[in-house]
mmCIF file of C-alpha atoms in Angstrom:
data_model
loop_
_atom_site.group_PDB
_atom_site.id
_atom_site.type_symbol
_atom_site.label_atom_id
_atom_site.label_comp_id
_atom_site.label_asym_id
_atom_site.label_seq_id
_atom_site.Cartn_x
_atom_site.Cartn_y
_atom_site.Cartn_z
ATOM 1 C CA MET A 1 119.626 119.996 71.936
ATOM 2 C CA GLN A 2 122.505 121.636 73.796
ATOM 3 C CA LYS A 3 125.121 123.182 71.512
ATOM 4 C CA ARG A 4 128.718 122.115 72.154
ATOM 5 C CA ALA A 5 132.028 123.898 71.542
ATOM 6 C CA ARG A 6 135.582 122.552 71.635
ATOM 7 C CA VAL A 7 138.453 124.967 72.227
ATOM 8 C CA ILE A 8 141.649 123.637 70.654
ATOM 9 C CA TYR A 9 144.504 125.694 72.037
ATOM 10 C CA ASN A 10 148.272 125.795 71.866
ATOM 11 C CA PRO A 11 149.398 126.039 75.523
ATOM 12 C CA THR A 12 152.734 127.634 74.547
ATOM 13 C CA SER A 13 151.296 130.407 72.339
ATOM 14 C CA GLY A 14 151.410 134.017 73.415
ATOM 15 C CA ARG A 15 153.768 133.314 76.324
ATOM 16 C CA GLU A 16 151.173 130.894 77.715
ATOM 17 C CA ALA A 17 148.467 133.580 77.829
ATOM 18 C CA LEU A 18 145.859 131.104 76.588
ATOM 19 C CA LYS A 19 146.645 128.622 79.321
ATOM 20 C CA GLN A 20 146.449 131.310 81.980
ATOM 21 C CA ASN A 21 143.089 132.634 80.719
ATOM 22 C CA MET A 22 141.411 129.365 79.758
ATOM 23 C CA ILE A 23 138.813 129.375 82.565
ATOM 24 C CA ASP A 24 137.610 132.840 81.524
ATOM 25 C CA ILE A 25 137.630 131.835 77.849
ATOM 26 C CA LEU A 26 135.487 128.772 78.548
ATOM 27 C CA ASN A 27 133.053 130.921 80.533
ATOM 28 C CA VAL A 28 132.620 133.263 77.552
ATOM 29 C CA PHE A 29 131.535 130.421 75.273
ATOM 30 C CA GLU A 30 129.272 129.005 77.977
ATOM 31 C CA LYS A 31 127.624 132.429 78.176
ATOM 32 C CA ALA A 32 127.140 132.280 74.384
ATOM 33 C CA GLY A 33 125.101 129.084 74.818
ATOM 34 C CA TYR A 34 127.762 126.444 74.151
ATOM 35 C CA GLU A 35 128.620 123.606 76.506
ATOM 36 C CA THR A 36 132.369 124.096 76.198
ATOM 37 C CA SER A 37 135.460 121.966 76.746
ATOM 38 C CA ALA A 38 139.137 122.442 75.911
ATOM 39 C CA TYR A 39 141.951 120.455 74.341
ATOM 40 C CA ALA A 40 145.620 121.441 74.735
ATOM 41 C CA THR A 41 147.697 120.555 71.686
ATOM 42 C CA THR A 42 150.780 118.379 72.085
ATOM 43 C CA PRO A 43 154.111 118.224 70.221
ATOM 44 C CA GLU A 44 152.706 115.289 68.253
ATOM 45 C CA LYS A 45 152.445 116.064 64.523
ATOM 46 C CA ASN A 46 149.012 117.415 63.447
ATOM 47 C CA SER A 47 147.753 117.419 67.039
ATOM 48 C CA ALA A 48 145.309 120.306 66.470
ATOM 49 C CA GLN A 49 144.242 118.964 63.075
ATOM 50 C CA ASN A 50 143.477 115.489 64.396
ATOM 51 C CA GLU A 51 141.497 116.832 67.337
ATOM 52 C CA ALA A 52 139.489 119.135 65.057
ATOM 53 C CA THR A 53 138.532 116.167 62.868
ATOM 54 C CA ARG A 54 137.586 114.087 65.897
ATOM 55 C CA ALA A 55 135.478 116.863 67.435
ATOM 56 C CA ALA A 56 133.708 117.583 64.147
ATOM 57 C CA LYS A 57 132.847 113.914 63.634
ATOM 58 C CA ALA A 58 131.662 113.753 67.262
ATOM 59 C CA GLY A 59 129.057 116.406 66.441
ATOM 60 C CA PHE A 60 130.489 119.523 68.067
ATOM 61 C CA ASP A 61 128.721 122.637 66.749
ATOM 62 C CA LEU A 62 131.682 125.003 67.114
ATOM 63 C CA ILE A 63 135.438 124.535 67.047
ATOM 64 C CA VAL A 64 137.585 127.345 68.400
ATOM 65 C CA ALA A 65 141.171 127.541 67.132
ATOM 66 C CA ALA A 66 143.262 129.291 69.787
ATOM 67 C CA GLY A 67 146.914 129.997 68.994
ATOM 68 C CA GLY A 68 148.962 131.304 66.107
ATOM 69 C CA ASP A 69 148.169 131.109 62.416
ATOM 70 C CA GLY A 70 149.733 127.634 62.383
ATOM 71 C CA THR A 71 147.193 126.320 64.889
ATOM 72 C CA ILE A 72 144.341 127.932 62.947
ATOM 73 C CA ASN A 73 145.636 126.359 59.736
ATOM 74 C CA GLU A 74 145.672 122.919 61.370
ATOM 75 C CA VAL A 75 142.085 123.278 62.572
ATOM 76 C CA VAL A 76 140.987 124.355 59.088
ATOM 77 C CA ASN A 77 142.719 121.285 57.649
ATOM 78 C CA GLY A 78 140.940 119.154 60.237
ATOM 79 C CA ILE A 79 137.446 120.132 59.103
ATOM 80 C CA ALA A 80 137.638 121.513 55.555
ATOM 81 C CA PHE A 81 137.461 118.101 53.877
ATOM 82 C CA LEU A 82 134.336 117.035 55.792
ATOM 83 C CA GLU A 83 130.858 117.209 54.309
ATOM 84 C CA ASN A 84 129.330 118.424 57.578
ATOM 85 C CA ARG A 85 131.551 121.150 58.988
ATOM 86 C CA PRO A 86 131.078 122.904 62.348
ATOM 87 C CA LYS A 87 131.320 126.653 62.771
ATOM 88 C CA MET A 88 134.730 128.107 63.595
ATOM 89 C CA ALA A 89 135.959 130.867 65.870
ATOM 90 C CA ILE A 90 139.518 131.992 66.499
ATOM 91 C CA ILE A 91 141.489 133.351 69.432
ATOM 92 C CA PRO A 92 144.837 134.733 68.214
ATOM 93 C CA ALA A 93 148.002 134.251 70.230
ATOM 94 C CA GLY A 94 150.761 134.042 67.639
ATOM 95 C CA THR A 95 153.416 136.236 66.051
ATOM 96 C CA THR A 96 151.687 138.082 63.220
ATOM 97 C CA ASN A 97 148.059 136.883 63.607
ATOM 98 C CA ASP A 98 147.220 137.744 59.994
ATOM 99 C CA PHE A 99 143.913 135.900 60.029
ATOM 100 C CA ALA A 100 142.744 137.690 63.180
ATOM 101 C CA ARG A 101 143.702 141.039 61.633
ATOM 102 C CA ALA A 102 141.510 140.289 58.630
ATOM 103 C CA LEU A 103 138.528 139.330 60.813
ATOM 104 C CA HIS A 104 139.124 142.286 63.171
ATOM 105 C CA ILE A 105 139.480 139.988 66.166
ATOM 106 C CA PRO A 106 141.250 141.565 69.186
ATOM 107 C CA ARG A 107 144.862 140.396 69.204
ATOM 108 C CA GLU A 108 146.146 141.620 72.560
ATOM 109 C CA ASN A 109 143.750 139.901 74.967
ATOM 110 C CA PRO A 110 142.505 136.329 74.393
ATOM 111 C CA VAL A 111 139.417 136.834 76.551
ATOM 112 C CA ASP A 112 138.397 139.887 74.505
ATOM 113 C CA ALA A 113 138.918 137.787 71.359
ATOM 114 C CA ALA A 114 136.635 135.081 72.733
ATOM 115 C CA LYS A 115 133.921 137.678 73.453
ATOM 116 C CA ILE A 116 133.457 138.218 69.698
ATOM 117 C CA VAL A 117 131.238 135.118 69.818
ATOM 118 C CA LEU A 118 128.800 137.056 72.025
ATOM 119 C CA LYS A 119 128.044 139.390 69.097
ATOM 120 C CA ASP A 120 126.732 136.362 67.190
ATOM 121 C CA GLN A 121 128.106 137.597 63.853
ATOM 122 C CA THR A 122 129.225 134.986 61.322
ATOM 123 C CA PHE A 123 129.839 134.736 57.595
ATOM 124 C CA ASN A 124 130.734 131.932 55.215
ATOM 125 C CA MET A 125 134.426 132.291 54.414
ATOM 126 C CA ASP A 126 136.387 131.110 51.394
ATOM 127 C CA ILE A 127 139.030 128.456 52.010
ATOM 128 C CA GLY A 128 141.920 127.641 49.685
ATOM 129 C CA LYS A 129 142.850 124.121 48.654
ATOM 130 C CA ALA A 130 146.372 123.310 47.457
ATOM 131 C CA GLY A 131 146.758 119.717 46.337
ATOM 132 C CA ASN A 132 145.344 117.787 49.301
ATOM 133 C CA LYS A 133 145.977 120.555 51.850
ATOM 134 C CA TYR A 134 143.991 123.637 52.824
ATOM 135 C CA PHE A 135 144.901 127.222 53.728
ATOM 136 C CA MET A 136 142.911 130.182 54.986
ATOM 137 C CA ASN A 137 145.150 133.192 54.424
ATOM 138 C CA ILE A 138 148.024 132.936 51.957
ATOM 139 C CA ALA A 139 149.752 130.578 49.554
ATOM 140 C CA GLY A 140 152.835 131.322 47.531
ATOM 141 C CA GLY A 141 155.868 130.093 45.680
ATOM 142 C CA GLY A 142 159.334 131.408 44.903
ATOM 143 C CA LEU A 143 162.432 132.239 46.896
ATOM 144 C CA LEU A 144 160.790 134.994 48.957
ATOM 145 C CA THR A 145 158.406 132.463 50.504
ATOM 146 C CA GLU A 146 161.325 130.785 52.261
ATOM 147 C CA LEU A 147 161.271 133.617 54.780
ATOM 148 C CA THR A 148 158.489 132.383 57.071
ATOM 149 C CA TYR A 149 159.738 128.859 57.564
ATOM 150 C CA ASP A 150 163.385 129.972 57.732
ATOM 151 C CA VAL A 151 162.667 131.772 61.001
ATOM 152 C CA PRO A 152 163.239 129.361 63.923
ATOM 153 C CA SER A 153 160.121 128.867 66.067
ATOM 154 C CA ASN A 154 161.941 129.828 69.279
ATOM 155 C CA LEU A 155 163.052 133.099 67.651
ATOM 156 C CA LYS A 156 159.444 133.827 66.639
ATOM 157 C CA THR A 157 158.265 133.187 70.193
ATOM 158 C CA ILE A 158 160.887 135.415 71.835
ATOM 159 C CA PHE A 159 161.130 138.310 69.394
ATOM 160 C CA GLY A 160 157.790 138.171 67.613
ATOM 161 C CA TYR A 161 157.427 140.062 64.325
ATOM 162 C CA LEU A 162 160.923 141.532 64.705
ATOM 163 C CA ALA A 163 162.269 138.047 63.946
ATOM 164 C CA TYR A 164 160.683 138.152 60.495
ATOM 165 C CA LEU A 165 162.183 141.563 59.733
ATOM 166 C CA VAL A 166 165.676 140.496 60.795
ATOM 167 C CA LYS A 167 165.497 137.281 58.790
ATOM 168 C CA GLY A 168 164.044 139.135 55.821
ATOM 169 C CA ALA A 169 166.967 141.568 55.738
ATOM 170 C CA GLU A 170 169.335 138.589 55.814
ATOM 171 C CA LEU A 171 167.569 136.871 52.903
ATOM 172 C CA LEU A 172 167.201 139.854 50.563
ATOM 173 C CA PRO A 173 170.669 139.532 49.008
ATOM 174 C CA ARG A 174 169.904 135.883 48.136
ATOM 175 C CA ILE A 175 166.709 136.635 46.231
ATOM 176 C CA LYS A 176 166.776 135.813 42.554
ATOM 177 C CA PRO A 177 163.988 135.236 40.044
ATOM 178 C CA ILE A 178 163.066 131.729 38.953
ATOM 179 C CA ASP A 179 161.250 130.624 35.821
ATOM 180 C CA MET A 180 157.552 130.048 36.485
ATOM 181 C CA ASN A 181 154.621 128.733 34.505
ATOM 182 C CA LEU A 182 151.375 129.961 36.061
ATOM 183 C CA GLU A 183 147.891 129.344 34.623
ATOM 184 C CA TYR A 184 144.974 131.294 36.077
ATOM 185 C CA ASP A 185 141.466 132.378 35.079
ATOM 186 C CA GLY A 186 141.692 133.906 31.625
ATOM 187 C CA GLY A 187 145.458 134.085 31.474
ATOM 188 C CA LYS A 188 148.918 132.603 31.765
ATOM 189 C CA PHE A 189 152.305 133.836 32.972
ATOM 190 C CA GLU A 190 155.496 132.329 31.642
ATOM 191 C CA GLY A 191 158.714 133.992 32.716
ATOM 192 C CA LYS A 192 160.935 134.932 35.615
ATOM 193 C CA ALA A 193 159.512 136.093 38.944
ATOM 194 C CA SER A 194 160.775 136.248 42.502
ATOM 195 C CA ILE A 195 157.437 135.224 44.015
ATOM 196 C CA PHE A 196 153.774 134.563 43.368
ATOM 197 C CA LEU A 197 151.130 134.938 46.070
ATOM 198 C CA LEU A 198 147.517 133.827 46.352
ATOM 199 C CA ALA A 199 145.927 135.957 49.050
ATOM 200 C CA MET A 200 142.578 135.305 50.677
ATOM 201 C CA THR A 201 142.596 138.230 53.128
ATOM 202 C CA ASN A 202 144.067 141.734 53.193
ATOM 203 C CA SER A 203 146.738 140.897 55.794
ATOM 204 C CA ILE A 204 150.033 139.241 54.884
ATOM 205 C CA GLY A 205 152.961 139.237 57.279
ATOM 206 C CA GLY A 206 151.320 141.944 59.360
ATOM 207 C CA LEU A 207 150.877 144.266 56.359
ATOM 208 C CA GLU A 208 147.238 145.158 55.734
ATOM 209 C CA ARG A 209 147.539 146.938 52.377
ATOM 210 C CA ILE A 210 149.069 144.249 50.186
ATOM 211 C CA VAL A 211 145.535 143.360 49.042
ATOM 212 C CA PRO A 212 143.556 146.590 49.531
ATOM 213 C CA ASP A 213 140.473 145.224 47.752
ATOM 214 C CA ALA A 214 140.381 141.808 49.440
ATOM 215 C CA SER A 215 137.058 139.988 49.686
ATOM 216 C CA LEU A 216 136.768 137.066 52.077
ATOM 217 C CA ASP A 217 133.843 135.283 50.459
ATOM 218 C CA ASP A 218 133.715 136.031 46.716
ATOM 219 C CA GLY A 219 135.274 132.748 45.588
ATOM 220 C CA ASN A 220 138.443 134.390 44.251
ATOM 221 C CA PHE A 221 142.064 134.556 45.273
ATOM 222 C CA THR A 222 143.995 137.760 44.764
ATOM 223 C CA MET A 223 147.016 136.712 42.723
ATOM 224 C CA ILE A 224 150.186 138.790 42.960
ATOM 225 C CA ILE A 225 153.240 138.008 40.830
ATOM 226 C CA VAL A 226 156.370 140.007 41.632
ATOM 227 C CA LYS A 227 158.494 139.965 38.496
ATOM 228 C CA THR A 228 161.506 141.854 39.824
ATOM 229 C CA SER A 229 164.174 140.489 42.169
ATOM 230 C CA ASN A 230 166.169 143.712 42.414
ATOM 231 C CA ILE A 231 166.536 144.636 46.089
ATOM 232 C CA ILE A 232 165.988 148.357 45.516
ATOM 233 C CA GLU A 233 162.901 147.717 43.389
ATOM 234 C CA ILE A 234 161.450 145.327 45.981
ATOM 235 C CA LEU A 235 161.921 147.996 48.660
ATOM 236 C CA GLN A 236 160.241 150.528 46.338
ATOM 237 C CA LEU A 237 157.284 148.186 45.943
ATOM 238 C CA LEU A 238 157.103 147.733 49.709
ATOM 239 C CA ALA A 239 157.035 151.516 50.105
ATOM 240 C CA LYS A 240 154.077 151.633 47.701
ATOM 241 C CA VAL A 241 152.320 148.990 49.797
ATOM 242 C CA LEU A 242 152.800 151.086 52.926
ATOM 243 C CA SER A 243 151.615 154.268 51.211
ATOM 244 C CA GLY A 244 148.092 153.111 50.485
ATOM 245 C CA GLY A 245 148.421 150.027 48.303
ATOM 246 C CA ARG A 246 149.723 151.847 45.221
ATOM 247 C CA HIS A 247 151.728 148.783 44.191
ATOM 248 C CA ILE A 248 148.758 147.116 42.490
ATOM 249 C CA ASN A 249 149.172 149.253 39.352
ATOM 250 C CA ASP A 250 152.955 148.936 39.161
ATOM 251 C CA SER A 251 154.305 147.340 35.963
ATOM 252 C CA ARG A 252 156.653 145.149 38.006
ATOM 253 C CA ILE A 253 153.633 143.347 39.454
ATOM 254 C CA ILE A 254 150.776 141.304 37.999
ATOM 255 C CA TYR A 255 147.679 141.777 40.160
ATOM 256 C CA LYS A 256 144.640 139.668 39.236
ATOM 257 C CA LYS A 257 141.599 137.931 40.696
ATOM 258 C CA THR A 258 141.305 134.214 39.985
ATOM 259 C CA SER A 259 139.359 131.256 41.349
ATOM 260 C CA LYS A 260 142.165 128.800 40.604
ATOM 261 C CA LEU A 261 145.831 128.570 39.686
ATOM 262 C CA ILE A 262 148.144 125.864 38.393
ATOM 263 C CA ALA A 263 151.791 126.518 39.282
ATOM 264 C CA ARG A 264 154.541 124.665 37.473
ATOM 265 C CA PRO A 265 158.305 125.097 37.850
ATOM 266 C CA VAL A 266 160.375 125.300 34.680
ATOM 267 C CA ASN A 267 163.994 124.719 35.663
ATOM 268 C CA ASP A 268 164.356 125.380 39.377
ATOM 269 C CA LYS A 269 162.635 123.621 42.236
ATOM 270 C CA MET A 270 159.708 125.718 43.517
ATOM 271 C CA GLN A 271 158.686 125.321 47.140
ATOM 272 C CA ILE A 272 155.091 126.122 48.096
ATOM 273 C CA ASN A 273 154.269 128.027 51.258
ATOM 274 C CA LEU A 274 150.823 127.623 52.856
ATOM 275 C CA ASP A 275 149.928 130.001 55.683
ATOM 276 C CA GLY A 276 153.600 130.461 56.528
ATOM 277 C CA GLU A 277 154.614 126.806 56.505
ATOM 278 C CA TYR A 278 156.173 124.511 53.910
ATOM 279 C CA GLY A 279 153.334 122.994 51.863
ATOM 280 C CA GLY A 280 155.180 120.821 49.330
ATOM 281 C CA ASP A 281 156.695 121.463 45.928
ATOM 282 C CA ALA A 282 155.211 122.535 42.600
ATOM 283 C CA PRO A 283 153.619 121.509 40.346
ATOM 284 C CA MET A 284 150.507 122.245 42.374
ATOM 285 C CA GLU A 285 146.901 123.210 41.700
ATOM 286 C CA PHE A 286 145.169 125.788 43.889
ATOM 287 C CA VAL A 287 141.371 126.043 44.068
ATOM 288 C CA ASN A 288 139.226 128.547 45.958
ATOM 289 C CA LEU A 289 136.400 126.807 47.877
ATOM 290 C CA LYS A 290 133.797 129.547 47.968
ATOM 291 C CA GLN A 291 132.115 130.259 51.327
ATOM 292 C CA HIS A 292 133.287 126.927 52.698
ATOM 293 C CA ILE A 293 133.404 127.449 56.494
ATOM 294 C CA GLU A 294 131.069 129.522 58.655
ATOM 295 C CA MET A 295 133.291 131.770 60.755
ATOM 296 C CA TYR A 296 132.695 134.086 63.703
ATOM 297 C CA ALA A 297 134.052 137.561 62.978
ATOM 298 C CA ASN A 298 133.799 141.160 64.139
ATOM 299 C CA LEU A 299 131.651 142.174 61.188
ATOM 300 C CA ASP A 300 130.803 145.607 62.613
ATOM 301 C CA SER A 301 134.452 146.638 62.293
ATOM 302 C CA MET A 302 135.280 145.033 58.966
ATOM 303 C CA PRO A 303 135.173 147.016 55.694
ATOM 304 C CA LYS A 304 131.933 146.423 53.801
ATOM 305 C CA LYS A 305 133.871 145.392 50.699
ATOM 306 C CA ALA A 306 135.423 142.492 52.645
ATOM 307 C CA ILE A 307 132.113 140.619 52.666
ATOM 308 C CA SER A 308 129.879 140.220 49.640
ATOM 309 C CA TYR A 309 126.239 140.392 50.618
ATOM 310 C CA ASP A 310 124.836 137.993 48.053
ATOM 311 C CA SER A 311 121.201 137.052 47.494
ATOM 312 C CA VAL A 312 121.385 134.053 49.840
ATOM 313 C CA LYS A 313 122.492 136.266 52.704
ATOM 314 C CA ALA A 314 119.863 138.852 51.836
ATOM 315 C CA GLU A 315 117.150 136.189 51.918
ATOM 316 C CA LYS A 316 118.365 134.901 55.293
ATOM 317 C CA GLN A 317 118.456 138.436 56.696
ATOM 318 C CA PHE A 318 114.904 139.047 55.480
ATOM 319 C CA ILE A 319 113.670 135.811 57.069
ATOM 320 C CA ASP A 320 115.394 136.661 60.364
ATOM 321 C CA GLU A 321 113.834 140.119 60.396
ATOM 322 C CA VAL A 322 110.367 138.645 59.768
ATOM 323 C CA ASP A 323 110.902 136.184 62.608
ATOM 324 C CA ASN A 324 111.869 139.058 64.895
ATOM 325 C CA LEU A 325 108.612 140.816 64.048
ATOM 326 C CA LYS A 326 106.713 137.777 65.236
#
């Protein structure tokens, strides 16, 4: 039976680069053996998410999320709850493209990004669940998480990552700790913190050393709790991030692996951020769905520690090698 792929793309992403290159992108997936069609998202709420659900239920074998991290998040939310989930591929065309950084997908040219599918390299990636929503890169709570959805979308489009830096400098004086109650595997935090993060990849806000030991398929989040709200101390921690990830042993941070987390506010309202967008308010339970979606990635370029080669993968590799001998 002929395999089918559906490219769900944001026509305004990347200064319309996707729209301009769509014919070439479709040809790449056709060359990979997929009968391929495209869907341009609309301003309607959850446009990409709804189309991903429809395509998955219609039996498409592959769904390609083309756009920024927001578009990718919508596609994940469109298929993660299904029992039978298609494969996923991504073509980045957003501001920070954190997810593409983690998968070592080319970020400058959408056609080059599409060509990753020709390498035929996939792995089963963890997906996070927060309440009834899903995320693929980062979840967090606290005043620092207001940054990403405080930046107007038109500013992000025009100025790119610079918009985040400008807005971040504006917000720093407003940062204050809030009382948090956080339960995680084997422990509990009760006290003041400026932010907590649950990271699934090594790239957050364009910084690739916040989680230097990130694994994409081990069933665990990397939990980071920043206890200080002092501007100078936060800048010191950022300097440690940039100088090789030395922040993970700093006493002002709690750095742990956990498969789940329950976040409860104590006095102040705590907003939850999922992949850079507002995801509701605490209390909220976060669960790591281990190896939940099969994802195309540039495995040759990714650090070996990013993927755990478990016994199931080893068995599959052995079977494939035997078949090749035949």
